Tab-separated table of C-alpha atoms in Angstrom:
chain	number	residue	atom	x	y	z
A	1296	MET	CA	12.967	50.624	12.001
A	1297	ALA	CA	9.906	51.575	13.378
A	1298	THR	CA	9.513	52.788	16.676
A	1299	SER	CA	6.260	53.116	18.386
A	1300	SER	CA	4.000	50.059	18.557
A	1301	ALA	CA	1.466	50.820	15.961
A	1302	GLU	CA	4.410	51.778	13.356
A	1303	TYR	CA	5.706	48.428	14.360
A	1304	ILE	CA	2.712	46.446	13.535
A	1305	GLN	CA	1.966	48.149	10.543
A	1306	HIS	CA	5.450	47.853	9.190
A	1307	HIS	CA	5.127	44.291	9.867
A	1308	LEU	CA	2.052	44.086	7.732
A	1309	GLN	CA	3.522	46.089	4.851
A	1310	ASN	CA	4.357	44.057	1.759
A	1311	LEU	CA	7.452	44.769	-0.046
A	1312	THR	CA	5.889	46.255	-3.037
A	1313	PHE	CA	7.593	47.097	-6.625
A	1314	GLY	CA	5.396	49.163	-8.533
A	1315	LYS	CA	4.672	52.118	-10.955
A	1316	LEU	CA	4.694	55.791	-9.378
A	1317	PRO	CA	3.289	58.466	-11.672
A	1318	GLY	CA	5.209	61.376	-12.503
A	1319	GLY	CA	5.458	64.309	-10.435
A	1320	TYR	CA	4.663	62.263	-7.563
A	1321	VAL	CA	6.136	63.175	-4.198
A	1322	ARG	CA	7.957	60.524	-2.381
A	1323	ALA	CA	7.841	59.602	1.297
A	1324	ASP	CA	11.495	61.261	1.880
A	1325	GLY	CA	10.120	64.473	-0.047
A	1326	SER	CA	11.767	63.952	-3.105
A	1327	VAL	CA	9.898	64.122	-6.538
A	1328	VAL	CA	9.477	61.654	-9.193
A	1329	GLU	CA	10.524	62.744	-12.532
A	1330	GLU	CA	8.739	60.585	-14.711
A	1331	THR	CA	6.696	57.536	-14.555
A	1332	THR	CA	8.700	54.928	-13.046
A	1333	TRP	CA	8.636	51.395	-11.623
A	1334	THR	CA	10.305	51.102	-8.404
A	1335	LEU	CA	10.287	49.790	-4.784
A	1336	ALA	CA	7.934	51.381	-2.493
A	1337	ARG	CA	9.336	52.977	0.780
A	1338	SER	CA	6.325	53.625	2.702
A	1339	GLY	CA	2.974	52.222	3.035
A	1340	ALA	CA	1.596	55.065	1.458
A	1341	GLU	CA	3.549	54.825	-1.640
A	1342	ALA	CA	2.624	51.211	-1.833
A	1343	THR	CA	-0.976	52.234	-1.720
A	1344	ASP	CA	-0.652	54.978	-4.376
A	1345	MET	CA	0.806	52.469	-6.650
A	1346	GLY	CA	-2.521	51.159	-7.204
A	1347	PHE	CA	-2.927	48.126	-9.243
A	1348	MET	CA	0.184	48.378	-11.205
A	1349	ALA	CA	2.394	47.138	-8.465
A	1350	VAL	CA	3.747	43.539	-7.317
A	1351	HIS	CA	4.123	42.081	-3.856
A	1352	VAL	CA	7.469	40.717	-4.398
A	1353	ASP	CA	7.931	39.184	-0.984
A	1354	THR	CA	4.506	37.434	-1.470
A	1355	LEU	CA	5.220	36.052	-5.178
A	1356	GLY	CA	8.891	35.395	-3.852
A	1357	TRP	CA	7.856	33.287	-1.129
A	1358	SER	CA	5.155	31.704	-2.627
A	1359	ILE	CA	6.960	30.500	-5.632
A	1360	PHE	CA	9.790	29.428	-3.297
A	1361	MET	CA	7.421	27.471	-1.189
A	1362	GLY	CA	5.970	25.879	-4.500
A	1363	LEU	CA	9.381	24.774	-5.756
A	1364	ILE	CA	10.079	23.061	-2.446
A	1365	PHE	CA	6.921	21.526	-2.865
A	1366	LEU	CA	7.401	20.387	-6.529
A	1367	GLY	CA	11.068	19.570	-5.903
A	1368	LEU	CA	10.294	17.357	-3.231
A	1369	PHE	CA	7.578	15.648	-4.827
A	1370	ARG	CA	9.162	15.447	-8.275
A	1371	TYR	CA	12.237	13.999	-6.481
A	1372	VAL	CA	10.137	11.312	-4.913
A	1373	ALA	CA	7.929	10.769	-8.433
A	1374	GLY	CA	11.191	10.336	-10.341
A	1375	ARG	CA	12.808	7.546	-8.234
A	1376	ALA	CA	9.284	5.923	-6.864
A	1377	THR	CA	9.709	2.412	-6.248
A	1378	VAL	CA	7.164	-0.292	-6.234
A	1379	ASP	CA	9.224	-2.294	-3.422
A	1380	THR	CA	8.985	-1.304	0.061
A	1381	PRO	CA	9.024	2.684	0.214
A	1382	THR	CA	11.366	4.497	2.406
A	1383	GLY	CA	11.932	7.997	3.954
A	1384	ALA	CA	10.531	10.730	1.851
A	1385	GLN	CA	8.623	8.298	-0.374
A	1386	ASN	CA	6.666	7.134	2.658
A	1387	MET	CA	5.681	10.524	3.428
A	1388	VAL	CA	5.002	11.768	-0.008
A	1389	GLU	CA	2.703	8.613	-0.682
A	1390	MET	CA	0.923	9.305	2.840
A	1391	VAL	CA	-0.017	12.820	1.651
A	1392	VAL	CA	-0.844	11.412	-1.826
A	1393	GLU	CA	-3.214	8.842	-0.646
A	1394	PHE	CA	-4.621	10.993	1.935
A	1395	ILE	CA	-5.667	13.260	-1.035
A	1396	GLN	CA	-6.691	10.613	-3.253
A	1397	ASN	CA	-9.207	9.219	-0.505
A	1398	ILE	CA	-10.744	13.025	-0.035
A	1399	VAL	CA	-10.793	13.527	-3.916
A	1400	ARG	CA	-12.520	10.028	-4.205
A	1401	ASP	CA	-15.094	10.432	-1.383
A	1402	THR	CA	-15.920	14.160	-2.550
A	1403	PHE	CA	-15.549	14.370	-6.239
A	1404	HIS	CA	-17.897	12.272	-8.305
A	1405	GLY	CA	-17.010	13.297	-11.737
A	1406	LYS	CA	-13.696	11.941	-13.796
A	1407	SER	CA	-10.913	14.276	-14.412
A	1408	PRO	CA	-7.358	13.758	-14.214
A	1409	LEU	CA	-6.982	17.468	-12.892
A	1410	VAL	CA	-8.674	17.503	-9.717
A	1411	ALA	CA	-6.310	15.195	-7.593
A	1412	PRO	CA	-3.281	16.805	-8.740
A	1413	LEU	CA	-5.063	20.311	-8.148
A	1414	ALA	CA	-6.062	18.944	-4.670
A	1415	LEU	CA	-2.490	17.910	-3.870
A	1416	THR	CA	-1.026	21.246	-5.143
A	1417	ILE	CA	-3.155	23.218	-3.056
A	1418	PHE	CA	-2.872	21.442	0.140
A	1419	VAL	CA	0.840	21.036	0.231
A	1420	TRP	CA	1.371	24.288	-1.074
A	1421	VAL	CA	-0.796	26.138	1.216
A	1422	PHE	CA	0.206	24.318	3.981
A	1423	LEU	CA	4.013	25.248	3.359
A	1424	MET	CA	3.283	29.135	2.357
A	1425	ASN	CA	1.161	28.902	6.040
A	1426	SER	CA	3.993	27.282	7.632
A	1427	LEU	CA	6.158	30.134	7.060
A	1428	LYS	CA	4.139	31.613	10.083
A	1429	TRP	CA	6.023	29.540	12.444
A	1430	ILE	CA	9.264	31.701	11.617
A	1431	PRO	CA	9.705	34.075	14.330
A	1432	VAL	CA	8.139	37.440	13.069
A	1433	ASP	CA	11.404	39.454	13.157
A	1434	TYR	CA	13.983	37.284	11.626
A	1435	ILE	CA	13.331	37.395	8.032
A	1436	PRO	CA	12.321	41.007	8.295
A	1437	GLY	CA	15.235	41.569	10.066
A	1438	LEU	CA	17.570	40.171	7.781
A	1439	ALA	CA	15.908	41.713	4.596
A	1440	HIS	CA	16.178	45.093	6.562
A	1441	ALA	CA	20.039	44.362	6.725
A	1442	LEU	CA	19.955	43.752	3.117
A	1443	GLY	CA	18.449	47.119	2.750
A	1444	LEU	CA	14.938	46.325	2.200
A	1445	ASP	CA	12.322	48.117	4.123
A	1446	TYR	CA	9.412	45.826	4.211
A	1447	PHE	CA	9.372	42.046	4.146
A	1448	LYS	CA	6.556	39.981	4.707
A	1449	ILE	CA	7.307	36.257	4.405
A	1450	VAL	CA	3.564	34.551	4.548
A	1451	PRO	CA	1.881	34.914	1.289
A	1452	THR	CA	-1.493	33.642	2.485
A	1453	ALA	CA	-1.556	36.610	4.661
A	1454	ASP	CA	-1.721	38.549	1.991
A	1455	PRO	CA	-5.221	39.007	0.174
A	1456	ASN	CA	-3.417	38.727	-3.360
A	1457	GLY	CA	-2.200	35.422	-2.455
A	1458	THR	CA	-5.157	33.971	-1.231
A	1459	PHE	CA	-7.331	35.685	-4.057
A	1460	GLY	CA	-4.814	34.433	-6.623
A	1461	LEU	CA	-5.106	30.877	-5.627
A	1462	SER	CA	-9.224	31.296	-5.617
A	1463	LEU	CA	-9.112	32.930	-8.643
A	1464	GLY	CA	-7.760	29.941	-10.201
A	1465	VAL	CA	-10.120	27.475	-8.614
A	1466	PHE	CA	-12.864	30.161	-9.737
A	1467	ILE	CA	-11.655	30.032	-13.439
A	1468	LEU	CA	-11.980	26.092	-13.228
A	1469	ILE	CA	-15.295	26.021	-11.869
A	1470	ILE	CA	-16.569	28.156	-14.712
A	1471	PHE	CA	-14.450	26.218	-17.423
A	1472	TYR	CA	-15.723	23.088	-16.068
A	1473	SER	CA	-19.401	24.245	-15.618
A	1474	ILE	CA	-19.311	25.142	-19.490
A	1475	LYS	CA	-17.556	22.021	-20.611
A	1476	ILE	CA	-19.546	19.631	-18.832
A	1477	LYS	CA	-23.078	21.625	-19.213
A	1478	GLY	CA	-22.583	23.334	-22.205
A	1479	VAL	CA	-22.943	27.320	-22.390
A	1480	GLY	CA	-26.701	26.949	-22.606
A	1481	GLY	CA	-27.045	24.235	-19.855
A	1482	PHE	CA	-24.684	26.488	-17.440
A	1483	VAL	CA	-26.980	29.377	-18.225
A	1484	HIS	CA	-30.028	27.194	-17.915
A	1485	GLU	CA	-28.913	25.916	-14.416
A	1486	LEU	CA	-28.231	29.554	-13.431
A	1487	SER	CA	-31.570	30.595	-14.453
A	1488	PHE	CA	-33.625	27.653	-12.927
A	1489	THR	CA	-32.155	26.845	-9.725
A	1490	PRO	CA	-33.872	26.891	-6.984
A	1491	PHE	CA	-36.791	27.796	-8.688
A	1492	LYS	CA	-38.013	26.206	-11.929
A	1493	HIS	CA	-40.397	28.853	-12.891
A	1494	TRP	CA	-39.689	31.348	-15.807
A	1495	SER	CA	-41.146	34.433	-13.798
A	1496	LEU	CA	-38.500	33.924	-11.255
A	1497	ILE	CA	-35.450	33.747	-13.663
A	1498	PRO	CA	-34.093	37.235	-12.605
A	1499	PHE	CA	-34.515	36.056	-9.027
A	1500	ASN	CA	-32.633	32.673	-9.520
A	1501	LEU	CA	-29.963	34.594	-11.673
A	1502	PHE	CA	-29.329	36.970	-8.809
A	1503	LEU	CA	-29.025	34.201	-6.136
A	1504	GLU	CA	-27.059	31.730	-8.329
A	1505	ILE	CA	-24.390	34.293	-9.560
A	1506	LEU	CA	-24.087	35.727	-6.181
A	1507	GLY	CA	-23.407	31.911	-4.977
A	1508	LEU	CA	-21.195	31.330	-7.787
A	1509	LEU	CA	-18.950	34.464	-6.789
A	1510	THR	CA	-19.186	33.731	-3.094
A	1511	LYS	CA	-17.183	30.568	-3.773
A	1512	PRO	CA	-14.058	32.028	-4.505
A	1513	LEU	CA	-14.448	34.961	-2.288
A	1514	SER	CA	-15.229	32.601	0.944
A	1515	LEU	CA	-12.280	30.532	-0.048
A	1516	ALA	CA	-9.746	33.402	-0.161
A	1517	LEU	CA	-10.963	35.489	2.636
A	1518	ARG	CA	-11.266	32.565	4.875
A	1519	LEU	CA	-7.618	31.419	4.246
A	1520	PHE	CA	-6.480	35.264	4.423
A	1521	GLY	CA	-8.573	35.822	7.254
A	1522	ASN	CA	-7.106	33.080	9.419
A	1523	MET	CA	-3.444	33.600	8.461
A	1524	TYR	CA	-3.887	37.611	8.847
A	1525	ALA	CA	-5.220	37.470	12.364
A	1526	GLY	CA	-2.741	34.900	13.545
A	1527	GLU	CA	0.133	37.017	11.850
A	1528	VAL	CA	-1.231	40.095	14.047
A	1529	VAL	CA	-1.277	37.800	16.989
A	1530	PHE	CA	2.127	36.946	16.556
A	1531	ILE	CA	3.491	40.817	15.905
A	1532	LEU	CA	1.815	41.655	19.045
A	1533	ILE	CA	3.299	39.030	21.229
A	1534	ALA	CA	6.602	40.040	19.660
A	1535	LEU	CA	5.958	43.612	21.181
A	1536	LEU	CA	6.341	42.023	24.685
A	1537	PRO	CA	9.695	42.130	26.527
A	1538	PHE	CA	11.576	39.508	25.170
A	1539	TYR	CA	11.562	37.447	28.385
A	1540	LEU	CA	7.777	37.027	28.483
A	1541	GLN	CA	7.247	36.360	24.810
A	1542	TRP	CA	7.611	32.495	24.952
A	1543	GLY	CA	4.793	32.416	27.303
A	1544	LEU	CA	2.134	33.669	24.631
A	1545	ASN	CA	4.303	32.761	21.685
A	1546	VAL	CA	4.739	29.177	22.263
A	1547	PRO	CA	1.183	28.146	23.046
A	1548	TRP	CA	-0.073	30.360	19.999
A	1549	ALA	CA	2.572	28.531	17.754
A	1550	ILE	CA	1.296	25.275	19.027
A	1551	PHE	CA	-2.416	26.447	18.477
A	1552	HIS	CA	-1.106	26.614	14.456
A	1553	ILE	CA	-0.116	23.105	14.511
A	1554	LEU	CA	-4.039	22.702	14.216
A	1555	VAL	CA	-4.827	26.242	12.355
A	1556	ILE	CA	-1.924	25.829	9.839
A	1557	PRO	CA	-2.919	22.366	8.378
A	1558	LEU	CA	-6.520	22.827	8.873
A	1559	GLN	CA	-6.851	25.819	6.589
A	1560	ALA	CA	-4.640	24.131	3.942
A	1561	PHE	CA	-7.320	21.106	4.199
A	1562	ILE	CA	-10.425	23.430	4.059
A	1563	PHE	CA	-9.336	25.382	0.870
A	1564	MET	CA	-8.274	21.888	-0.697
A	1565	VAL	CA	-11.680	20.408	0.250
A	1566	LEU	CA	-13.886	23.240	-0.641
A	1567	SER	CA	-12.099	23.445	-4.065
A	1568	VAL	CA	-12.762	20.062	-4.618
A	1569	VAL	CA	-16.161	20.178	-3.431
A	1570	TYR	CA	-16.791	23.208	-5.969
A	1571	LEU	CA	-15.430	21.521	-8.785
A	1572	SER	CA	-17.384	18.466	-8.225
A	1573	ALA	CA	-20.780	20.683	-8.214
A	1574	ALA	CA	-19.310	22.046	-11.380
A	1575	HIS	CA	-18.917	18.622	-12.880
A	1576	GLU	CA	-22.373	17.351	-11.852
A	1577	ASP	CA	-25.166	17.614	-14.816
A	1578	SER	CA	-28.344	18.222	-13.051
A	1579	HIS	CA	-30.445	17.376	-16.230
B	1086	MET	CA	-2.994	44.998	1.820
B	1087	ASN	CA	-3.743	46.516	-1.618
B	1088	ILE	CA	-5.050	44.139	-4.418
B	1089	ASN	CA	-2.601	44.424	-7.193
B	1090	LEU	CA	-0.808	42.388	-10.046
B	1091	THR	CA	0.588	39.909	-7.439
B	1092	LEU	CA	-3.094	38.528	-7.681
B	1093	PHE	CA	-2.338	37.514	-11.173
B	1094	GLY	CA	1.178	36.557	-10.427
B	1095	GLN	CA	-0.159	34.399	-8.143
B	1096	THR	CA	-2.726	32.721	-10.153
B	1097	ILE	CA	-0.024	31.934	-13.063
B	1098	ALA	CA	2.293	30.515	-10.609
B	1099	PHE	CA	-0.509	28.562	-9.268
B	1100	ALA	CA	-1.531	27.412	-12.607
B	1101	ILE	CA	2.094	26.466	-13.662
B	1102	PHE	CA	2.362	24.227	-10.325
B	1103	VAL	CA	-0.878	22.326	-10.845
B	1104	TRP	CA	0.466	21.724	-14.493
B	1105	PHE	CA	3.640	20.554	-13.265
B	1106	THR	CA	1.801	18.344	-10.440
B	1107	MET	CA	-0.433	16.863	-12.944
B	1108	LYS	CA	2.114	16.126	-15.618
B	1109	TYR	CA	5.003	14.973	-13.736
B	1110	VAL	CA	4.203	14.425	-10.224
B	1111	TRP	CA	0.975	12.812	-9.730
B	1112	PRO	CA	1.100	9.958	-12.306
B	1113	PRO	CA	4.410	8.319	-11.167
B	1114	ILE	CA	3.517	8.336	-7.274
B	1115	THR	CA	0.066	6.822	-7.836
B	1116	GLN	CA	1.099	4.469	-10.389
B	1117	ALA	CA	3.691	3.202	-8.120
B	1118	MET	CA	1.037	2.897	-5.477
B	1119	GLN	CA	-1.114	1.242	-7.372
B	1120	GLU	CA	1.562	-1.430	-8.825
B	1121	ARG	CA	2.286	-2.034	-5.399
B	1122	GLN	CA	-0.965	-2.462	-4.145
B	1123	LYS	CA	-1.193	-5.089	-6.964
B	1124	LYS	CA	2.099	-6.875	-6.094
B	1125	ILE	CA	0.658	-7.104	-2.400
B	1126	ALA	CA	-2.493	-8.497	-3.433
B	1127	GLU	CA	-0.819	-11.152	-5.737
B	1128	GLY	CA	1.773	-11.675	-2.906
B	1129	LEU	CA	-1.307	-12.448	-0.223
B	1130	ASP	CA	-2.934	-14.433	-2.909
B	1131	ALA	CA	0.205	-16.468	-3.586
B	1132	ALA	CA	0.931	-16.924	0.088
B	1133	GLY	CA	-2.593	-18.392	0.284
B	1134	ARG	CA	-2.095	-20.500	-2.601
B	1135	ALA	CA	0.870	-21.799	-0.708
B	1136	GLN	CA	-0.732	-22.467	2.347
B	1137	ARG	CA	-3.434	-24.252	0.468
B	1138	ASP	CA	-0.957	-26.376	-1.223
B	1139	LEU	CA	1.079	-27.070	1.744
B	1140	GLY	CA	-2.306	-28.326	3.154
B	1141	LEU	CA	-2.756	-30.738	0.419
B	1142	ALA	CA	0.814	-31.749	0.473
B	1143	GLN	CA	0.719	-32.615	4.114
B	1144	GLU	CA	-2.683	-34.662	3.484
B	1145	LYS	CA	-1.193	-36.503	0.879
B	1146	ALA	CA	1.961	-37.287	2.600
B	1147	SER	CA	0.106	-38.618	5.660
B	1148	GLN	CA	-2.232	-40.735	3.391
B	1149	THR	CA	1.037	-42.025	1.550
B	1150	LEU	CA	2.256	-42.701	4.998
B	1151	ARG	CA	-0.864	-44.492	5.902
B	1152	GLU	CA	-0.823	-46.503	2.810
B	1153	THR	CA	2.468	-47.749	3.080
B	1154	LYS	CA	2.092	-48.559	6.919
B	1155	GLU	CA	-0.893	-50.565	5.726
B	1156	GLN	CA	1.155	-52.171	2.856
B	1157	ALA	CA	3.850	-52.971	5.309
B	1158	THR	CA	1.642	-54.934	7.762
B	1159	GLN	CA	0.241	-56.449	5.159
B	1160	ILE	CA	3.648	-57.789	3.766
B	1161	ILE	CA	4.470	-58.793	7.307
B	1162	GLU	CA	1.394	-60.549	7.767
B	1163	GLN	CA	1.815	-62.445	4.205
B	1164	ALA	CA	5.315	-63.325	5.014
B	1165	ASN	CA	4.302	-64.813	8.281
B	1166	LYS	CA	1.796	-66.768	6.836
B	1167	SER	CA	4.119	-68.152	3.993
B	1168	ALA	CA	6.499	-68.858	6.562
B	1169	ASN	CA	3.955	-70.881	8.761
B	1170	LEU	CA	3.024	-72.507	5.622
B	1171	ILE	CA	6.686	-73.564	4.913
B	1172	VAL	CA	7.269	-74.858	8.101
B	1173	GLU	CA	4.087	-76.759	8.141
B	1174	GLU	CA	4.931	-78.164	4.564
B	1175	ALA	CA	8.411	-79.084	5.923
B	1176	LYS	CA	6.974	-80.782	8.860
B	1177	GLN	CA	4.270	-82.580	6.813
B	1178	GLN	CA	7.494	-83.905	4.619
B	1179	ALA	CA	9.530	-84.831	7.425
B	1180	ARG	CA	6.766	-86.624	8.620
B	1181	SER	CA	5.956	-88.636	5.548
B	1182	GLU	CA	9.721	-89.303	4.567
B	1183	GLY	CA	10.225	-90.621	8.189
B	1184	GLU	CA	7.043	-92.915	7.685
B	1185	ARG	CA	8.421	-93.967	4.388
B	1186	LEU	CA	11.893	-94.781	5.984
B	1187	ILE	CA	10.065	-96.858	8.792
B	1188	ALA	CA	8.065	-98.802	6.153
B	1189	ALA	CA	11.294	-99.637	4.308
B	1190	ALA	CA	13.151	-100.699	6.887
B	1191	LYS	CA	10.436	-102.935	8.090
B	1192	VAL	CA	10.208	-104.408	4.678
B	1193	GLU	CA	13.719	-104.710	4.585
B	1194	ILE	CA	13.875	-106.441	8.042
B	1195	GLU	CA	10.973	-108.698	6.994
B	1196	GLN	CA	13.134	-109.573	4.055
B	1197	GLU	CA	16.240	-110.234	6.181
B	1198	MET	CA	14.308	-112.356	8.637
B	1199	ASN	CA	12.706	-114.496	5.582
B	1200	ARG	CA	16.137	-114.923	3.920
B	1201	ALA	CA	17.776	-116.364	7.338
B	1202	LYS	CA	14.627	-118.100	7.887
B	1203	ASP	CA	15.373	-119.784	4.417
B	1204	GLN	CA	19.076	-120.200	5.232
B	1205	LEU	CA	18.292	-121.803	8.525
B	1206	ARG	CA	15.957	-123.952	7.099
B	1207	ALA	CA	18.282	-125.096	4.332
B	1208	GLN	CA	21.115	-125.636	6.932
B	1209	VAL	CA	18.507	-127.476	8.952
B	1210	ALA	CA	17.856	-129.825	6.213
B	1211	VAL	CA	21.514	-130.485	5.801
B	1212	LEU	CA	22.211	-131.003	9.629
B	1213	ALA	CA	19.432	-133.400	9.485
B	1214	ILE	CA	20.558	-135.393	6.786
B	1215	GLN	CA	24.012	-135.538	8.588
B	1216	GLY	CA	22.083	-136.352	11.634
B	1217	ALA	CA	20.158	-139.092	10.058
B	1218	GLU	CA	23.318	-140.595	8.222
B	1219	GLN	CA	25.346	-140.877	11.428
B	1220	ILE	CA	22.014	-142.490	13.050
B	1221	LEU	CA	21.622	-144.630	10.115
B	1222	GLU	CA	25.690	-145.050	9.647
B	1223	SER	CA	24.857	-145.233	6.006
B	1224	GLU	CA	24.450	-143.112	3.201
B	1225	VAL	CA	21.342	-141.878	2.546
B	1226	ASP	CA	20.616	-141.133	-0.844
B	1227	PRO	CA	19.855	-137.584	-0.969
B	1228	LYS	CA	17.616	-138.063	-3.921
B	1229	ALA	CA	15.782	-140.693	-2.487
B	1230	HIS	CA	15.371	-139.140	0.600
B	1231	SER	CA	15.079	-135.340	-0.587
B	1232	GLU	CA	11.291	-135.454	-0.451
B	1233	LEU	CA	11.495	-136.341	3.391
B	1234	VAL	CA	13.825	-134.327	4.288
B	1235	ASN	CA	12.313	-131.091	2.381
B	1236	LYS	CA	8.975	-132.152	4.063
B	1237	LEU	CA	10.957	-131.643	7.477
B	1238	ALA	CA	12.608	-128.716	6.686
B	1239	SER	CA	9.337	-127.054	5.578
B	1240	GLN	CA	7.754	-127.901	8.807
B	1241	LEU	CA	10.639	-126.269	10.528
């Protein structure tokens, strides 16, 4: 276990990384890797040196686990959805579905069978991933340590890979629908002639529009990641206090997250719908 | 905080989740909700219709009641009227019957009287002849004197 405060914090912000180490690499404990191998990183430096060919096992695992909880619950309800008086889980699920339905109806003006389910998935999934933050910061990493895993970070949305993965999906859909609705020519035309409708300004327009296009997934991912990461850091800082003082800051911060966690999930969902709506709008 | 393959892993998981939701989660739930909405609307509609029907039925019932009451009073009135008529007729009949009986009795009395008078007259004639015989101490020839006696008797 880490000893100093800085190490403790760094330790808690390090993902469990499974990646490729090149042959001849000197590991944290001084041993040398004979040839290129896939292995679990034993230090932050090792994880960094693995570069792009690595996977955050904890991020992926927990996000898939949360996704399966979401799908399991909703599919369970969907399978036995009754037209008569709904009870228990169905009430809750229908409340969420109706909430999403209203937002999509108000925000999204095109016709697509994908957008509403997408919004539902984003909202509930991100909410569940965010809500992992309520689990005290040492519980699950401590358990993982007892099982022999050095690093364990459970909040997938506090990992930029997690949030960029989501926004990448949304970005692909934005491009896909832009081209599907407007055609390649229409899409290029839109990028070239907004906001200024003059041929001489095409380069300027292109620069502006492509920047705007790329900003969409970037802002989506960074907003969620920033909020969750910062919140996580504060939780870790609070965890450095003597245990009998922690509740004084921990509890208000957790209560504050009752607002932050659904709000960030909501913002991610609404912005995705807004972006997709813009992609569906044909300006000609 | 390194960007690595996790990014694509996450995107793939996301895509699968969205696909699953679109295929198996969203449609049944929204369909159930829609159907319920329709059912509720129909139920409210039916309730409204039933209420309207109830109002109509109540109105009809009260109208029938009113009509029946009217009919009943009419029948009673008619009955009263015909009863009065019957009583009146009976009275009339009784009166005329009485009058007829009285008249018949009078006629009979008259006849009786006349008959008595005739008898008396005849007896008086006989008595007169007997009286006259005694007075004359002789026989009177009824034939000869019958004219006289009858004249006497008719004067009685």
